[in-house]
Amino acid sequence: MTLLGKNIQLKGISQKGKNRVREHGDRWTVLAETERVLFAPNSPGPWLFVAPRGRGQDDKASRWVRATGDTDFVVIALDDLT
């Protein structure tokens, strides 16, 4: 799954995820993609580094999410944002 540079939709499944979507919206951009992250070395990826649409990696809302099996979000790939 290569989503680098693409837009995705995040759907919150935990309270933390729902709050993040409520605060920053459900449309995000994938800024980086990797198989492993240092903070969770035993959790295989792919991991996506995402930021709210129109914002960069320095935005305080940017975060790492697992493309599948994330505890806070469901990641939905979007072909085109209208």
Tab-separated table of N, CA, C and O in Angstrom:
chain	number	residue	atom	x	y	z
A	1	MET	N	0.849	-1.180	0.000
A	1	MET	CA	0.000	0.000	0.000
A	1	MET	C	0.889	1.235	0.000
A	1	MET	O	1.542	1.536	0.978
A	2	THR	N	0.950	1.905	-1.083
A	2	THR	CA	1.728	3.131	-1.156
A	2	THR	C	0.782	4.315	-1.163
A	2	THR	O	0.055	4.539	-2.122
A	3	LEU	N	0.780	5.036	-0.067
A	3	LEU	CA	-0.104	6.195	0.071
A	3	LEU	C	0.670	7.493	0.190
A	3	LEU	O	0.079	8.544	0.397
A	4	LEU	N	1.985	7.435	0.050
A	4	LEU	CA	2.822	8.617	0.211
A	4	LEU	C	2.357	9.744	-0.707
A	4	LEU	O	2.188	9.563	-1.904
A	5	GLY	N	2.094	10.908	-0.101
A	5	GLY	CA	1.643	12.079	-0.845
A	5	GLY	C	0.154	12.099	-1.149
A	5	GLY	O	-0.355	13.063	-1.697
A	6	LYS	N	-0.551	11.053	-0.767
A	6	LYS	CA	-1.983	10.953	-1.064
A	6	LYS	C	-2.812	11.501	0.099
A	6	LYS	O	-2.343	11.651	1.215
A	7	ASN	N	-4.063	11.765	-0.207
A	7	ASN	CA	-5.019	12.191	0.821
A	7	ASN	C	-5.762	10.971	1.333
A	7	ASN	O	-6.082	10.061	0.570
A	8	ILE	N	-5.998	10.963	2.630
A	8	ILE	CA	-6.731	9.874	3.255
A	8	ILE	C	-7.823	10.457	4.147
A	8	ILE	O	-7.817	11.647	4.463
A	9	GLN	N	-8.725	9.593	4.539
A	9	GLN	CA	-9.747	9.965	5.514
A	9	GLN	C	-9.469	9.149	6.767
A	9	GLN	O	-9.207	7.939	6.676
A	10	LEU	N	-9.481	9.792	7.919
A	10	LEU	CA	-9.348	9.092	9.185
A	10	LEU	C	-10.708	9.042	9.851
A	10	LEU	O	-11.403	10.051	9.952
A	11	LYS	N	-11.079	7.851	10.293
A	11	LYS	CA	-12.324	7.664	11.031
A	11	LYS	C	-11.937	7.235	12.438
A	11	LYS	O	-11.238	6.239	12.617
A	12	GLY	N	-12.326	8.013	13.438
A	12	GLY	CA	-11.984	7.696	14.819
A	12	GLY	C	-12.766	6.504	15.327
A	12	GLY	O	-13.972	6.413	15.126
A	13	ILE	N	-12.062	5.564	15.994
A	13	ILE	CA	-12.751	4.418	16.592
A	13	ILE	C	-12.644	4.424	18.116
A	13	ILE	O	-13.509	3.900	18.781
A	14	SER	N	-11.603	5.035	18.655
A	14	SER	CA	-11.496	5.201	20.105
A	14	SER	C	-11.910	6.637	20.431
A	14	SER	O	-12.062	7.476	19.542
A	15	GLN	N	-12.062	6.923	21.699
A	15	GLN	CA	-12.399	8.292	22.086
A	15	GLN	C	-11.304	9.255	21.666
A	15	GLN	O	-11.576	10.358	21.183
A	16	LYS	N	-10.045	8.831	21.818
A	16	LYS	CA	-8.910	9.660	21.402
A	16	LYS	C	-8.985	9.948	19.900
A	16	LYS	O	-8.796	11.087	19.467
A	17	GLY	N	-9.252	8.932	19.103
A	17	GLY	CA	-9.348	9.112	17.662
A	17	GLY	C	-10.514	9.994	17.264
A	17	GLY	O	-10.390	10.870	16.398
A	18	LYS	N	-11.654	9.792	17.893
A	18	LYS	CA	-12.829	10.614	17.594
A	18	LYS	C	-12.578	12.080	17.937
A	18	LYS	O	-12.979	12.979	17.187
A	19	ASN	N	-11.899	12.327	19.060
A	19	ASN	CA	-11.576	13.705	19.440
A	19	ASN	C	-10.634	14.346	18.436
A	19	ASN	O	-10.804	15.508	18.062
A	20	ARG	N	-9.625	13.595	17.982
A	20	ARG	CA	-8.662	14.139	17.028
A	20	ARG	C	-9.354	14.508	15.718
A	20	ARG	O	-9.099	15.558	15.142
A	21	VAL	N	-10.266	13.665	15.250
A	21	VAL	CA	-11.011	13.950	14.015
A	21	VAL	C	-11.917	15.162	14.226
A	21	VAL	O	-12.014	16.035	13.369
A	22	ARG	N	-12.562	15.246	15.375
A	22	ARG	CA	-13.433	16.392	15.663
A	22	ARG	C	-12.634	17.697	15.690
A	22	ARG	O	-13.058	18.721	15.167
A	23	GLU	N	-11.429	17.662	16.266
A	23	GLU	CA	-10.606	18.857	16.395
A	23	GLU	C	-9.928	19.291	15.092
A	23	GLU	O	-9.753	20.476	14.849
A	24	HIS	N	-9.537	18.312	14.256
A	24	HIS	CA	-8.707	18.636	13.091
A	24	HIS	C	-9.295	18.188	11.760
A	24	HIS	O	-8.666	18.384	10.724
A	25	GLY	N	-10.467	17.595	11.771
A	25	GLY	CA	-11.098	17.153	10.534
A	25	GLY	C	-10.720	15.730	10.172
A	25	GLY	O	-9.804	15.142	10.745
A	26	ASP	N	-11.425	15.176	9.196
A	26	ASP	CA	-11.182	13.781	8.823
A	26	ASP	C	-10.330	13.629	7.568
A	26	ASP	O	-10.003	12.525	7.171
A	27	ARG	N	-9.934	14.733	6.938
A	27	ARG	CA	-9.112	14.680	5.726
A	27	ARG	C	-7.656	14.981	6.081
A	27	ARG	O	-7.352	16.048	6.623
A	28	TRP	N	-6.778	14.033	5.779
A	28	TRP	CA	-5.367	14.137	6.132
A	28	TRP	C	-4.508	13.817	4.915
A	28	TRP	O	-4.963	13.158	3.986
A	29	THR	N	-3.252	14.255	4.941
A	29	THR	CA	-2.300	13.975	3.874
A	29	THR	C	-1.175	13.112	4.432
A	29	THR	O	-0.671	13.375	5.526
A	30	VAL	N	-0.775	12.093	3.679
A	30	VAL	CA	0.315	11.205	4.089
A	30	VAL	C	1.640	11.859	3.706
A	30	VAL	O	1.910	12.098	2.537
A	31	LEU	N	2.476	12.156	4.721
A	31	LEU	CA	3.754	12.821	4.504
A	31	LEU	C	4.925	11.843	4.462
A	31	LEU	O	5.961	12.145	3.880
A	32	ALA	N	4.771	10.669	5.084
A	32	ALA	CA	5.826	9.654	5.097
A	32	ALA	C	5.198	8.291	5.335
A	32	ALA	O	4.101	8.193	5.891
A	33	GLU	N	5.908	7.257	4.917
A	33	GLU	CA	5.422	5.895	5.088
A	33	GLU	C	6.620	4.998	5.392
A	33	GLU	O	7.656	5.108	4.749
A	34	THR	N	6.491	4.134	6.397
A	34	THR	CA	7.581	3.240	6.776
A	34	THR	C	7.009	1.954	7.354
A	34	THR	O	5.840	1.902	7.755
A	35	GLU	N	7.826	0.928	7.423
A	35	GLU	CA	7.391	-0.364	7.971
A	35	GLU	C	7.561	-0.435	9.491
A	35	GLU	O	6.863	-1.187	10.146
A	36	ARG	N	8.487	0.334	10.046
A	36	ARG	CA	8.738	0.290	11.491
A	36	ARG	C	8.924	1.702	12.038
A	36	ARG	O	9.427	2.585	11.351
A	37	VAL	N	8.524	1.876	13.290
A	37	VAL	CA	8.733	3.140	13.990
A	37	VAL	C	9.434	2.845	15.316
A	37	VAL	O	9.241	1.783	15.909
A	38	LEU	N	10.252	3.791	15.784
A	38	LEU	CA	11.044	3.570	16.989
A	38	LEU	C	10.198	3.446	18.254
A	38	LEU	O	10.551	2.718	19.171
A	39	PHE	N	9.074	4.144	18.310
A	39	PHE	CA	8.271	4.123	19.534
A	39	PHE	C	7.445	2.846	19.678
A	39	PHE	O	6.903	2.588	20.745
A	40	ALA	N	7.335	2.030	18.639
A	40	ALA	CA	6.601	0.762	18.699
A	40	ALA	C	7.323	-0.271	17.837
A	40	ALA	O	6.823	-0.693	16.796
A	41	PRO	N	8.520	-0.705	18.260
A	41	PRO	CA	9.341	-1.574	17.411
A	41	PRO	C	8.728	-2.945	17.134
A	41	PRO	O	9.089	-3.585	16.155
A	42	ASN	N	7.814	-3.397	17.960
A	42	ASN	CA	7.196	-4.713	17.758
A	42	ASN	C	5.861	-4.649	17.029
A	42	ASN	O	5.189	-5.661	16.890
A	43	SER	N	5.485	-3.472	16.570
A	43	SER	CA	4.237	-3.298	15.823
A	43	SER	C	4.571	-3.055	14.351
A	43	SER	O	4.977	-1.960	13.982
A	44	PRO	N	4.421	-4.094	13.522
A	44	PRO	CA	4.763	-3.926	12.112
A	44	PRO	C	3.816	-2.967	11.409
A	44	PRO	O	2.669	-2.792	11.823
A	45	GLY	N	4.308	-2.376	10.352
A	45	GLY	CA	3.530	-1.394	9.599
A	45	GLY	C	2.678	-2.041	8.536
A	45	GLY	O	2.351	-3.202	8.654
A	46	PRO	N	2.362	-1.255	7.559
A	46	PRO	CA	2.953	0.059	7.306
A	46	PRO	C	2.409	1.135	8.242
A	46	PRO	O	1.243	1.107	8.620
A	47	TRP	N	3.288	2.038	8.607
A	47	TRP	CA	2.965	3.206	9.408
A	47	TRP	C	2.931	4.413	8.492
A	47	TRP	O	3.766	4.552	7.601
A	48	LEU	N	1.981	5.295	8.724
A	48	LEU	CA	1.831	6.508	7.920
A	48	LEU	C	1.990	7.724	8.818
A	48	LEU	O	1.368	7.799	9.881
A	49	PHE	N	2.847	8.664	8.406
A	49	PHE	CA	2.957	9.934	9.114
A	49	PHE	C	2.017	10.897	8.413
A	49	PHE	O	2.195	11.180	7.222
A	50	VAL	N	1.011	11.362	9.128
A	50	VAL	CA	-0.042	12.163	8.509
A	50	VAL	C	-0.196	13.514	9.195
A	50	VAL	O	0.134	13.666	10.372
A	51	ALA	N	-0.686	14.471	8.427
A	51	ALA	CA	-0.997	15.808	8.943
A	51	ALA	C	-2.341	16.211	8.361
A	51	ALA	O	-2.710	15.763	7.268
A	52	PRO	N	-3.091	17.032	9.084
A	52	PRO	CA	-4.364	17.506	8.531
A	52	PRO	C	-4.143	18.130	7.153
A	52	PRO	O	-3.112	18.778	6.924
A	53	ARG	N	-5.078	17.930	6.276
A	53	ARG	CA	-4.967	18.433	4.905
A	53	ARG	C	-4.629	19.926	4.910
A	53	ARG	O	-5.247	20.711	5.618
A	54	GLY	N	-3.617	20.295	4.135
A	54	GLY	CA	-3.209	21.684	4.020
A	54	GLY	C	-2.205	22.137	5.070
A	54	GLY	O	-1.823	23.297	5.101
A	55	ARG	N	-1.762	21.227	5.917
A	55	ARG	CA	-0.786	21.576	6.957
A	55	ARG	C	0.453	20.715	6.781
A	55	ARG	O	0.418	19.665	6.175
A	56	GLY	N	1.560	21.127	7.365
A	56	GLY	CA	2.818	20.405	7.205
A	56	GLY	C	3.170	19.538	8.388
A	56	GLY	O	2.416	19.424	9.354
A	57	GLN	N	4.359	18.949	8.312
A	57	GLN	CA	4.789	18.004	9.342
A	57	GLN	C	5.020	18.654	10.695
A	57	GLN	O	5.036	17.976	11.714
A	58	ASP	N	5.205	19.961	10.742
A	58	ASP	CA	5.443	20.639	12.015
A	58	ASP	C	4.154	20.987	12.749
A	58	ASP	O	4.185	21.473	13.873
A	59	ASP	N	3.026	20.736	12.122
A	59	ASP	CA	1.749	21.003	12.776
A	59	ASP	C	1.613	20.096	13.989
A	59	ASP	O	1.958	18.914	13.929
A	60	LYS	N	1.124	20.625	15.103
A	60	LYS	CA	1.050	19.824	16.329
A	60	LYS	C	0.055	18.666	16.223
A	60	LYS	O	0.095	17.750	17.029
A	61	ALA	N	-0.806	18.670	15.241
A	61	ALA	CA	-1.758	17.575	15.072
A	61	ALA	C	-1.172	16.416	14.270
A	61	ALA	O	-1.744	15.331	14.254
A	62	SER	N	-0.017	16.614	13.605
A	62	SER	CA	0.564	15.538	12.805
A	62	SER	C	0.880	14.348	13.707
A	62	SER	O	1.186	14.514	14.888
A	63	ARG	N	0.803	13.137	13.129
A	63	ARG	CA	0.950	11.937	13.943
A	63	ARG	C	1.253	10.729	13.083
A	63	ARG	O	1.053	10.754	11.881
A	64	TRP	N	1.703	9.669	13.718
A	64	TRP	CA	1.888	8.378	13.073
A	64	TRP	C	0.637	7.536	13.313
A	64	TRP	O	0.138	7.475	14.437
A	65	VAL	N	0.150	6.892	12.274
A	65	VAL	CA	-0.967	5.956	12.398
A	65	VAL	C	-0.614	4.695	11.612
A	65	VAL	O	0.110	4.754	10.613
A	66	ARG	N	-1.110	3.569	12.071
A	66	ARG	CA	-0.921	2.334	11.311
A	66	ARG	C	-1.935	2.303	10.185
A	66	ARG	O	-3.103	2.620	10.376
A	67	ALA	N	-1.495	1.902	9.012
A	67	ALA	CA	-2.383	1.852	7.850
A	67	ALA	C	-3.522	0.861	8.081
A	67	ALA	O	-4.648	1.093	7.645
A	68	THR	N	-3.242	-0.224	8.777
A	68	THR	CA	-4.275	-1.193	9.153
A	68	THR	C	-4.047	-1.605	10.600
A	68	THR	O	-2.908	-1.717	11.046
A	69	GLY	N	-5.095	-1.781	11.325
A	69	GLY	CA	-4.992	-2.247	12.702
A	69	GLY	C	-4.636	-1.190	13.730
A	69	GLY	O	-4.217	-1.524	14.834
A	70	ASP	N	-4.799	0.081	13.412
A	70	ASP	CA	-4.522	1.133	14.384
A	70	ASP	C	-5.583	1.090	15.485
A	70	ASP	O	-6.748	0.783	15.220
A	71	THR	N	-5.179	1.375	16.720
A	71	THR	CA	-6.128	1.311	17.835
A	71	THR	C	-7.048	2.521	17.912
A	71	THR	O	-8.100	2.457	18.552
A	72	ASP	N	-6.664	3.626	17.252
A	72	ASP	CA	-7.453	4.855	17.347
A	72	ASP	C	-8.196	5.230	16.066
A	72	ASP	O	-9.176	5.975	16.130
A	73	PHE	N	-7.713	4.750	14.918
A	73	PHE	CA	-8.272	5.193	13.637
A	73	PHE	C	-8.452	4.057	12.650
A	73	PHE	O	-7.712	3.073	12.673
A	74	VAL	N	-9.384	4.247	11.736
A	74	VAL	CA	-9.479	3.466	10.513
A	74	VAL	C	-9.011	4.396	9.401
A	74	VAL	O	-9.467	5.539	9.319
A	75	VAL	N	-8.093	3.932	8.563
A	75	VAL	CA	-7.542	4.719	7.462
A	75	VAL	C	-8.286	4.339	6.185
A	75	VAL	O	-8.346	3.167	5.827
A	76	ILE	N	-8.840	5.342	5.509
A	76	ILE	CA	-9.563	5.129	4.257
A	76	ILE	C	-8.844	5.914	3.170
A	76	ILE	O	-8.718	7.133	3.251
A	77	ALA	N	-8.345	5.203	2.146
A	77	ALA	CA	-7.653	5.852	1.042
A	77	ALA	C	-8.673	6.561	0.171
A	77	ALA	O	-9.736	6.028	-0.132
A	78	LEU	N	-8.352	7.784	-0.219
A	78	LEU	CA	-9.228	8.568	-1.084
A	78	LEU	C	-8.531	8.782	-2.418
A	78	LEU	O	-7.375	9.169	-2.471
A	79	ASP	N	-9.255	8.543	-3.509
A	79	ASP	CA	-8.682	8.759	-4.839
A	79	ASP	C	-8.601	10.241	-5.148
A	79	ASP	O	-7.627	10.717	-5.717
A	80	ASP	N	-9.639	10.971	-4.757
A	80	ASP	CA	-9.688	12.385	-5.088
A	80	ASP	C	-10.556	13.095	-4.058
A	80	ASP	O	-11.616	12.596	-3.708
A	81	LEU	N	-10.096	14.207	-3.571
A	81	LEU	CA	-10.910	15.003	-2.645
A	81	LEU	C	-11.697	16.021	-3.445
A	81	LEU	O	-11.144	16.759	-4.246
A	82	THR	N	-12.975	16.059	-3.229
A	82	THR	CA	-13.822	17.030	-3.938
A	82	THR	C	-14.327	18.065	-2.987
A	82	THR	O	-14.338	17.904	-1.812
